[in-house]
Amino acid sequence: FYNLENFFDTIDDPKTFDNDFTPKGDMHYTADIYFDKIKRLEEVVSQIGTDISPDGLAFWGTAEIENKEVVEALVSQPKLKSRNYQVVHYNGGDPRSIDCGFVYNPKYFKLLKSHSIPIDLSKAVKDGKPTRDVLWVTGILNATDTMDIFIGHWPSRRGGEELTAPMRNYVAKTIKQHTNSIIGLNPNAKVIVMGDLNDNPTDESLIKILQSVDKKEKIKPLGFYNPWISYYNKGIGTLAHNDSWGLFDQIILSKGFLDTKQSGYFYYKANIFNKDFMIQKTGKYKGYPKRTWDFNIYNSGYSDHFPTYITLLKEIKE
């Protein structure tokens, strides 16, 4: 999963509030900046997972994309083009027109169906409004394993963590209703919940609502295993704020991924991709992910989040 940080095109869409990210907008978002950002994201995505597989990521989720076209522009770049990545995207309810997306390599992943789950926060808090949809994708990995994948960008903490927690809890409950129906029918179903959750692995939305745990033996029948809890407890994160690390970018897995004796794919390990070139070297954000923007000044960075990824293994029988 990778939050691509305000990945807009330069075209003013009259139906959305994207005016800032246009050449005449506050961000002075020119074609030169747009294409520079694409090249920087290409460099990151092309490297993730290549120490394990030369083809890199089999599939990945995104957040903060304006539309399908910007992701298609990214995956058509020279270092990614040979992977033939395909993009799933729906226009959601966010007023800024930033959505989630799903990208897959058809060599490894066959898309069966996809849905956009609307999130209306008026059902959670007073004065709540529609926000980013949750993207639900169903597909088959390497012709053997059917998987349901939920990609989300949960409500931000703007206004305070405690005050905004009910909104994230509402999104977690919405996702849990769907995962319960899947795992309830098949206890060994393979379900992944990923995204920029705007909550850490030890927060209520993850622990109490999604029922995610840090030890495989502690997982409940409808719950999840969250490998990022141990990272977070060690002070390791994917984004920084006020010199404190958070780990919002998570990939959590259902019980079906944990049996290492099965014939299908099982969970092996989790990683944060934080190469040296992706780290800010100077200024007030020194040591943080090298962000695209410093307020409305282009910082020639990648994203204010590090991407996360997991490795799945399967026994090969000769």
CSV table of C-alpha atoms in Angstrom, one decimal:
chain,number,residue,atom,x,y,z
A,1,PHE,CA,0.0,0.0,0.0
A,2,TYR,CA,1.2,3.5,-0.9
A,3,ASN,CA,-0.3,6.9,-0.1
A,4,LEU,CA,0.8,8.9,-3.2
A,5,GLU,CA,0.3,12.3,-1.5
A,6,ASN,CA,-1.9,14.6,-3.5
A,7,PHE,CA,-1.4,12.9,-6.8
A,8,PHE,CA,-3.4,15.2,-9.1
A,9,ASP,CA,-3.3,16.0,-12.7
A,10,THR,CA,-3.1,19.7,-13.8
A,11,ILE,CA,-6.6,19.9,-15.3
A,12,ASP,CA,-9.2,22.0,-13.5
A,13,ASP,CA,-12.3,19.7,-13.0
A,14,PRO,CA,-15.3,22.0,-12.4
A,15,LYS,CA,-17.1,19.3,-10.5
A,16,THR,CA,-14.5,19.1,-7.8
A,17,PHE,CA,-12.4,21.2,-5.5
A,18,ASP,CA,-9.1,20.6,-7.2
A,19,ASN,CA,-8.4,24.2,-8.1
A,20,ASP,CA,-5.3,24.4,-5.9
A,21,PHE,CA,-3.6,21.7,-8.0
A,22,THR,CA,-3.7,23.6,-11.3
A,23,PRO,CA,-1.1,25.9,-12.9
A,24,LYS,CA,-3.1,29.0,-11.7
A,25,GLY,CA,-3.9,27.5,-8.2
A,26,ASP,CA,-2.2,28.1,-4.9
A,27,MET,CA,0.2,25.2,-5.4
A,28,HIS,CA,1.3,26.5,-8.8
A,29,TYR,CA,0.9,22.9,-10.0
A,30,THR,CA,2.5,22.9,-13.4
A,31,ALA,CA,3.0,20.2,-15.9
A,32,ASP,CA,6.7,20.2,-15.0
A,33,ILE,CA,5.9,19.4,-11.4
A,34,TYR,CA,3.3,16.8,-12.3
A,35,PHE,CA,5.7,14.9,-14.5
A,36,ASP,CA,8.5,15.2,-12.0
A,37,LYS,CA,6.3,13.7,-9.3
A,38,ILE,CA,5.4,10.8,-11.7
A,39,LYS,CA,9.1,10.1,-12.2
A,40,ARG,CA,9.8,10.1,-8.5
A,41,LEU,CA,6.9,7.8,-7.8
A,42,GLU,CA,8.0,5.5,-10.6
A,43,GLU,CA,11.4,5.2,-8.9
A,44,VAL,CA,9.8,4.1,-5.6
A,45,VAL,CA,7.2,1.7,-7.0
A,46,SER,CA,9.6,0.1,-9.4
A,47,GLN,CA,11.9,-0.9,-6.5
A,48,ILE,CA,9.4,-2.2,-3.9
A,49,GLY,CA,9.7,-6.0,-3.5
A,50,THR,CA,12.3,-6.5,-6.3
A,51,ASP,CA,14.6,-8.1,-3.7
A,52,ILE,CA,12.1,-10.9,-3.6
A,53,SER,CA,10.6,-11.0,-7.1
A,54,PRO,CA,12.0,-9.3,-10.2
A,55,ASP,CA,8.5,-8.3,-11.1
A,56,GLY,CA,8.0,-6.4,-7.8
A,57,LEU,CA,4.5,-5.9,-6.5
A,58,ALA,CA,1.8,-8.4,-7.7
A,59,PHE,CA,-0.8,-5.9,-6.5
A,60,TRP,CA,-1.0,-2.7,-4.5
A,61,GLY,CA,-3.4,-0.2,-3.1
A,62,THR,CA,-3.2,3.6,-3.3
A,63,ALA,CA,-4.6,6.7,-1.7
A,64,GLU,CA,-4.8,10.4,-2.5
A,65,ILE,CA,-5.2,9.9,-6.3
A,66,GLU,CA,-7.4,12.3,-8.2
A,67,ASN,CA,-8.5,9.9,-10.9
A,68,LYS,CA,-7.7,6.7,-12.7
A,69,GLU,CA,-5.7,8.6,-15.4
A,70,VAL,CA,-2.9,9.7,-13.0
A,71,VAL,CA,-2.2,6.1,-11.9
A,72,GLU,CA,-2.3,4.9,-15.5
A,73,ALA,CA,0.3,7.6,-16.3
A,74,LEU,CA,2.5,6.3,-13.5
A,75,VAL,CA,2.3,2.6,-14.4
A,76,SER,CA,3.0,3.4,-18.1
A,77,GLN,CA,6.5,4.8,-17.2
A,78,PRO,CA,9.5,2.9,-18.6
A,79,LYS,CA,10.5,1.2,-15.3
A,80,LEU,CA,6.9,-0.1,-14.8
A,81,LYS,CA,5.5,-0.5,-18.3
A,82,SER,CA,6.6,-4.2,-18.8
A,83,ARG,CA,4.5,-5.2,-15.7
A,84,ASN,CA,1.3,-4.3,-17.6
A,85,TYR,CA,-0.3,-3.0,-14.4
A,86,GLN,CA,-4.1,-2.5,-14.6
A,87,VAL,CA,-5.9,0.1,-12.5
A,88,VAL,CA,-9.3,-0.1,-10.6
A,89,HIS,CA,-10.8,3.2,-9.5
A,90,TYR,CA,-14.1,4.7,-8.7
A,91,ASN,CA,-14.9,8.4,-8.2
A,92,GLY,CA,-15.9,8.6,-4.5
A,93,GLY,CA,-17.6,11.1,-2.2
A,94,ASP,CA,-14.5,13.1,-1.1
A,95,PRO,CA,-15.0,16.8,-1.9
A,96,ARG,CA,-11.3,17.2,-2.8
A,97,SER,CA,-11.7,14.4,-5.3
A,98,ILE,CA,-9.0,12.2,-3.8
A,99,ASP,CA,-9.8,8.5,-3.9
A,100,CYS,CA,-8.3,5.1,-3.3
A,101,GLY,CA,-7.2,2.8,-6.1
A,102,PHE,CA,-6.1,-0.8,-6.7
A,103,VAL,CA,-3.3,-1.7,-9.1
A,104,TYR,CA,-2.6,-5.3,-10.2
A,105,ASN,CA,-0.3,-7.2,-12.5
A,106,PRO,CA,-2.5,-9.6,-14.6
A,107,LYS,CA,0.4,-12.0,-14.8
A,108,TYR,CA,-0.2,-12.8,-11.1
A,109,PHE,CA,-3.7,-11.5,-10.2
A,110,LYS,CA,-7.0,-12.0,-12.0
A,111,LEU,CA,-9.7,-9.5,-11.2
A,112,LEU,CA,-13.1,-11.0,-10.6
A,113,LYS,CA,-15.1,-8.0,-9.4
A,114,SER,CA,-14.9,-4.7,-7.6
A,115,HIS,CA,-17.2,-2.4,-5.7
A,116,SER,CA,-17.0,1.1,-4.2
A,117,ILE,CA,-18.4,1.3,-0.6
A,118,PRO,CA,-19.7,4.8,0.1
A,119,ILE,CA,-18.9,6.3,3.5
A,120,ASP,CA,-21.3,9.0,4.7
A,121,LEU,CA,-20.0,10.4,8.0
A,122,SER,CA,-23.3,12.0,8.8
A,123,LYS,CA,-24.2,8.5,10.2
A,124,ALA,CA,-21.3,8.7,12.6
A,125,VAL,CA,-21.0,12.3,13.8
A,126,LYS,CA,-23.1,15.5,13.8
A,127,ASP,CA,-22.3,17.6,10.7
A,128,GLY,CA,-20.6,14.6,9.1
A,129,LYS,CA,-20.3,14.6,5.3
A,130,PRO,CA,-19.5,12.1,2.6
A,131,THR,CA,-15.8,11.1,2.5
A,132,ARG,CA,-13.5,8.8,0.7
A,133,ASP,CA,-15.1,5.5,-0.4
A,134,VAL,CA,-13.7,2.1,0.6
A,135,LEU,CA,-12.6,0.1,-2.5
A,136,TRP,CA,-13.5,-3.6,-2.4
A,137,VAL,CA,-11.7,-5.9,-4.8
A,138,THR,CA,-12.1,-9.6,-5.3
A,139,GLY,CA,-9.6,-11.6,-7.4
A,140,ILE,CA,-7.5,-14.7,-7.7
A,141,LEU,CA,-3.8,-14.8,-7.0
A,142,ASN,CA,-1.7,-17.0,-9.3
A,143,ALA,CA,-4.8,-19.0,-10.3
A,144,THR,CA,-5.2,-20.6,-6.9
A,145,ASP,CA,-6.2,-18.2,-4.1
A,146,THR,CA,-9.3,-16.1,-4.1
A,147,MET,CA,-8.9,-13.0,-2.0
A,148,ASP,CA,-11.1,-10.1,-0.9
A,149,ILE,CA,-9.1,-6.8,-0.5
A,150,PHE,CA,-10.5,-3.6,1.1
A,151,ILE,CA,-8.5,-0.4,0.5
A,152,GLY,CA,-9.3,2.6,2.5
A,153,HIS,CA,-8.2,6.1,3.4
A,154,TRP,CA,-9.9,6.7,6.7
A,155,PRO,CA,-10.9,10.2,8.0
A,156,SER,CA,-8.1,12.4,9.1
A,157,ARG,CA,-7.2,13.5,12.6
A,158,ARG,CA,-7.7,17.2,11.7
A,159,GLY,CA,-9.5,18.7,14.7
A,160,GLY,CA,-7.9,16.3,17.2
A,161,GLU,CA,-7.4,12.5,17.5
A,162,GLU,CA,-10.1,12.0,20.2
A,163,LEU,CA,-12.7,14.2,18.5
A,164,THR,CA,-12.3,12.5,15.1
A,165,ALA,CA,-12.0,8.9,16.3
A,166,PRO,CA,-15.7,8.2,15.9
A,167,MET,CA,-15.4,8.8,12.2
A,168,ARG,CA,-12.6,6.2,11.8
A,169,ASN,CA,-14.4,3.8,14.1
A,170,TYR,CA,-17.5,4.1,11.8
A,171,VAL,CA,-15.4,3.2,8.7
A,172,ALA,CA,-13.9,0.3,10.6
A,173,LYS,CA,-17.4,-0.9,11.5
A,174,THR,CA,-18.5,-0.6,7.9
A,175,ILE,CA,-15.6,-2.7,6.7
A,176,LYS,CA,-16.0,-5.2,9.5
A,177,GLN,CA,-19.6,-5.8,8.5
A,178,HIS,CA,-18.4,-6.9,5.0
A,179,THR,CA,-15.5,-9.0,6.3
A,180,ASN,CA,-17.8,-10.7,8.8
A,181,SER,CA,-20.1,-11.8,6.0
A,182,ILE,CA,-17.2,-13.2,4.0
A,183,ILE,CA,-15.3,-15.0,6.8
A,184,GLY,CA,-18.6,-16.1,8.4
A,185,LEU,CA,-19.4,-18.2,5.3
A,186,ASN,CA,-15.8,-19.5,5.0
A,187,PRO,CA,-13.6,-19.4,8.1
A,188,ASN,CA,-10.5,-19.8,5.9
A,189,ALA,CA,-11.4,-17.0,3.6
A,190,LYS,CA,-8.4,-14.8,2.6
A,191,VAL,CA,-9.2,-11.2,3.4
A,192,ILE,CA,-6.9,-8.2,3.4
A,193,VAL,CA,-7.7,-4.7,4.9
A,194,MET,CA,-5.2,-2.1,3.8
A,195,GLY,CA,-4.8,1.6,3.6
A,196,ASP,CA,-3.9,4.9,5.2
A,197,LEU,CA,-6.1,4.3,8.3
A,198,ASN,CA,-5.2,7.5,10.1
A,199,ASP,CA,-5.0,5.4,13.2
A,200,ASN,CA,-2.1,3.5,14.7
A,201,PRO,CA,-2.1,-0.3,15.1
A,202,THR,CA,-3.0,-0.1,18.8
A,203,ASP,CA,-6.0,2.3,18.4
A,204,GLU,CA,-9.6,1.3,19.1
A,205,SER,CA,-10.6,1.0,15.4
A,206,LEU,CA,-8.0,-1.7,14.8
A,207,ILE,CA,-8.0,-3.5,18.2
A,208,LYS,CA,-11.6,-3.4,19.3
A,209,ILE,CA,-13.5,-3.1,16.0
A,210,LEU,CA,-11.5,-4.9,13.5
A,211,GLN,CA,-10.3,-7.3,16.2
A,212,SER,CA,-6.7,-7.3,15.0
A,213,VAL,CA,-3.9,-8.8,17.2
A,214,ASP,CA,-0.2,-9.0,17.2
A,215,LYS,CA,0.2,-12.8,17.7
A,216,LYS,CA,-1.1,-15.3,15.3
A,217,GLU,CA,-2.2,-17.7,18.1
A,218,LYS,CA,-4.4,-14.9,19.5
A,219,ILE,CA,-6.5,-14.3,16.4
A,220,LYS,CA,-10.3,-14.7,16.8
A,221,PRO,CA,-12.4,-16.5,14.2
A,222,LEU,CA,-13.6,-13.2,12.6
A,223,GLY,CA,-10.6,-11.2,13.5
A,224,PHE,CA,-7.3,-10.2,11.9
A,225,TYR,CA,-3.6,-10.5,12.3
A,226,ASN,CA,-1.8,-7.2,12.3
A,227,PRO,CA,2.0,-7.5,11.9
A,228,TRP,CA,2.4,-3.7,12.3
A,229,ILE,CA,1.7,-3.7,16.0
A,230,SER,CA,5.2,-4.9,16.8
A,231,TYR,CA,6.7,-2.2,14.5
A,232,TYR,CA,4.7,0.5,16.1
A,233,ASN,CA,5.6,-0.6,19.7
A,234,LYS,CA,9.3,-0.3,18.7
A,235,GLY,CA,8.8,3.3,17.6
A,236,ILE,CA,8.9,2.5,13.9
A,237,GLY,CA,6.4,4.2,11.6
A,238,THR,CA,5.4,5.3,8.1
A,239,LEU,CA,4.9,9.0,8.7
A,240,ALA,CA,6.1,11.6,11.2
A,241,HIS,CA,4.4,14.6,12.9
A,242,ASN,CA,5.9,16.8,15.5
A,243,ASP,CA,9.0,14.5,15.7
A,244,SER,CA,6.8,11.5,16.6
A,245,TRP,CA,6.3,8.5,14.3
A,246,GLY,CA,2.9,7.1,13.4
A,247,LEU,CA,2.1,3.9,11.5
A,248,PHE,CA,-1.1,4.7,9.6
A,249,ASP,CA,-0.2,2.6,6.5
A,250,GLN,CA,-1.2,-0.9,7.4
A,251,ILE,CA,-2.0,-4.2,5.7
A,252,ILE,CA,-3.8,-6.6,8.0
A,253,LEU,CA,-4.8,-10.2,7.2
A,254,SER,CA,-7.5,-12.7,8.1
A,255,LYS,CA,-6.8,-16.1,9.7
A,256,GLY,CA,-6.8,-17.8,6.3
A,257,PHE,CA,-3.3,-16.5,5.6
A,258,LEU,CA,-1.7,-17.9,8.7
A,259,ASP,CA,-1.6,-21.7,8.2
A,260,THR,CA,1.9,-22.4,6.8
A,261,LYS,CA,1.0,-26.0,6.0
A,262,GLN,CA,-1.8,-25.1,3.5
A,263,SER,CA,-1.6,-25.6,-0.2
A,264,GLY,CA,-2.2,-22.0,-1.0
A,265,TYR,CA,-0.4,-18.7,-0.1
A,266,PHE,CA,0.4,-17.9,3.5
A,267,TYR,CA,1.8,-14.9,5.2
A,268,TYR,CA,5.6,-14.7,5.6
A,269,LYS,CA,6.7,-11.1,6.5
A,270,ALA,CA,5.9,-7.4,6.5
A,271,ASN,CA,8.1,-4.5,5.5
A,272,ILE,CA,8.2,-0.8,5.4
A,273,PHE,CA,9.9,0.5,2.2
A,274,ASN,CA,12.0,3.4,3.4
A,275,LYS,CA,15.1,3.7,1.3
A,276,ASP,CA,17.6,6.4,2.0
A,277,PHE,CA,16.7,8.5,-1.1
A,278,MET,CA,13.1,8.7,0.2
A,279,ILE,CA,14.2,10.5,3.5
A,280,GLN,CA,14.4,14.2,3.9
A,281,LYS,CA,18.0,15.3,4.6
A,282,THR,CA,17.6,18.9,5.7
A,283,GLY,CA,15.2,21.4,7.3
A,284,LYS,CA,12.4,21.0,9.8
A,285,TYR,CA,11.3,17.7,8.3
A,286,LYS,CA,14.8,16.2,8.5
A,287,GLY,CA,14.6,12.4,9.0
A,288,TYR,CA,10.9,12.3,7.8
A,289,PRO,CA,9.7,10.8,4.5
A,290,LYS,CA,10.7,13.3,1.8
A,291,ARG,CA,7.3,14.8,1.1
A,292,THR,CA,6.1,16.3,-2.2
A,293,TRP,CA,5.0,19.6,-0.6
A,294,ASP,CA,6.1,21.9,2.1
A,295,PHE,CA,2.8,23.7,2.4
A,296,ASN,CA,2.5,25.3,-1.1
A,297,ILE,CA,6.2,24.9,-2.0
A,298,TYR,CA,7.2,22.0,-4.2
A,299,ASN,CA,9.7,19.9,-2.2
A,300,SER,CA,10.8,17.6,-5.1
A,301,GLY,CA,9.9,14.6,-2.9
A,302,TYR,CA,8.0,11.4,-3.2
A,303,SER,CA,5.3,11.2,-0.5
A,304,ASP,CA,4.9,12.1,3.2
A,305,HIS,CA,4.2,8.4,3.8
A,306,PHE,CA,6.5,5.4,3.4
A,307,PRO,CA,4.8,2.5,1.6
A,308,THR,CA,4.3,-0.9,3.3
A,309,TYR,CA,4.2,-4.3,1.7
A,310,ILE,CA,3.9,-8.0,2.7
A,311,THR,CA,5.4,-11.2,1.3
A,312,LEU,CA,3.3,-14.3,0.8
A,313,LEU,CA,4.7,-17.7,0.2
A,314,LYS,CA,3.4,-20.9,-1.2
A,315,GLU,CA,5.0,-24.4,-1.2
A,316,ILE,CA,6.2,-25.6,-4.6
A,317,LYS,CA,5.8,-29.3,-5.0
A,318,GLU,CA,8.1,-30.8,-7.6
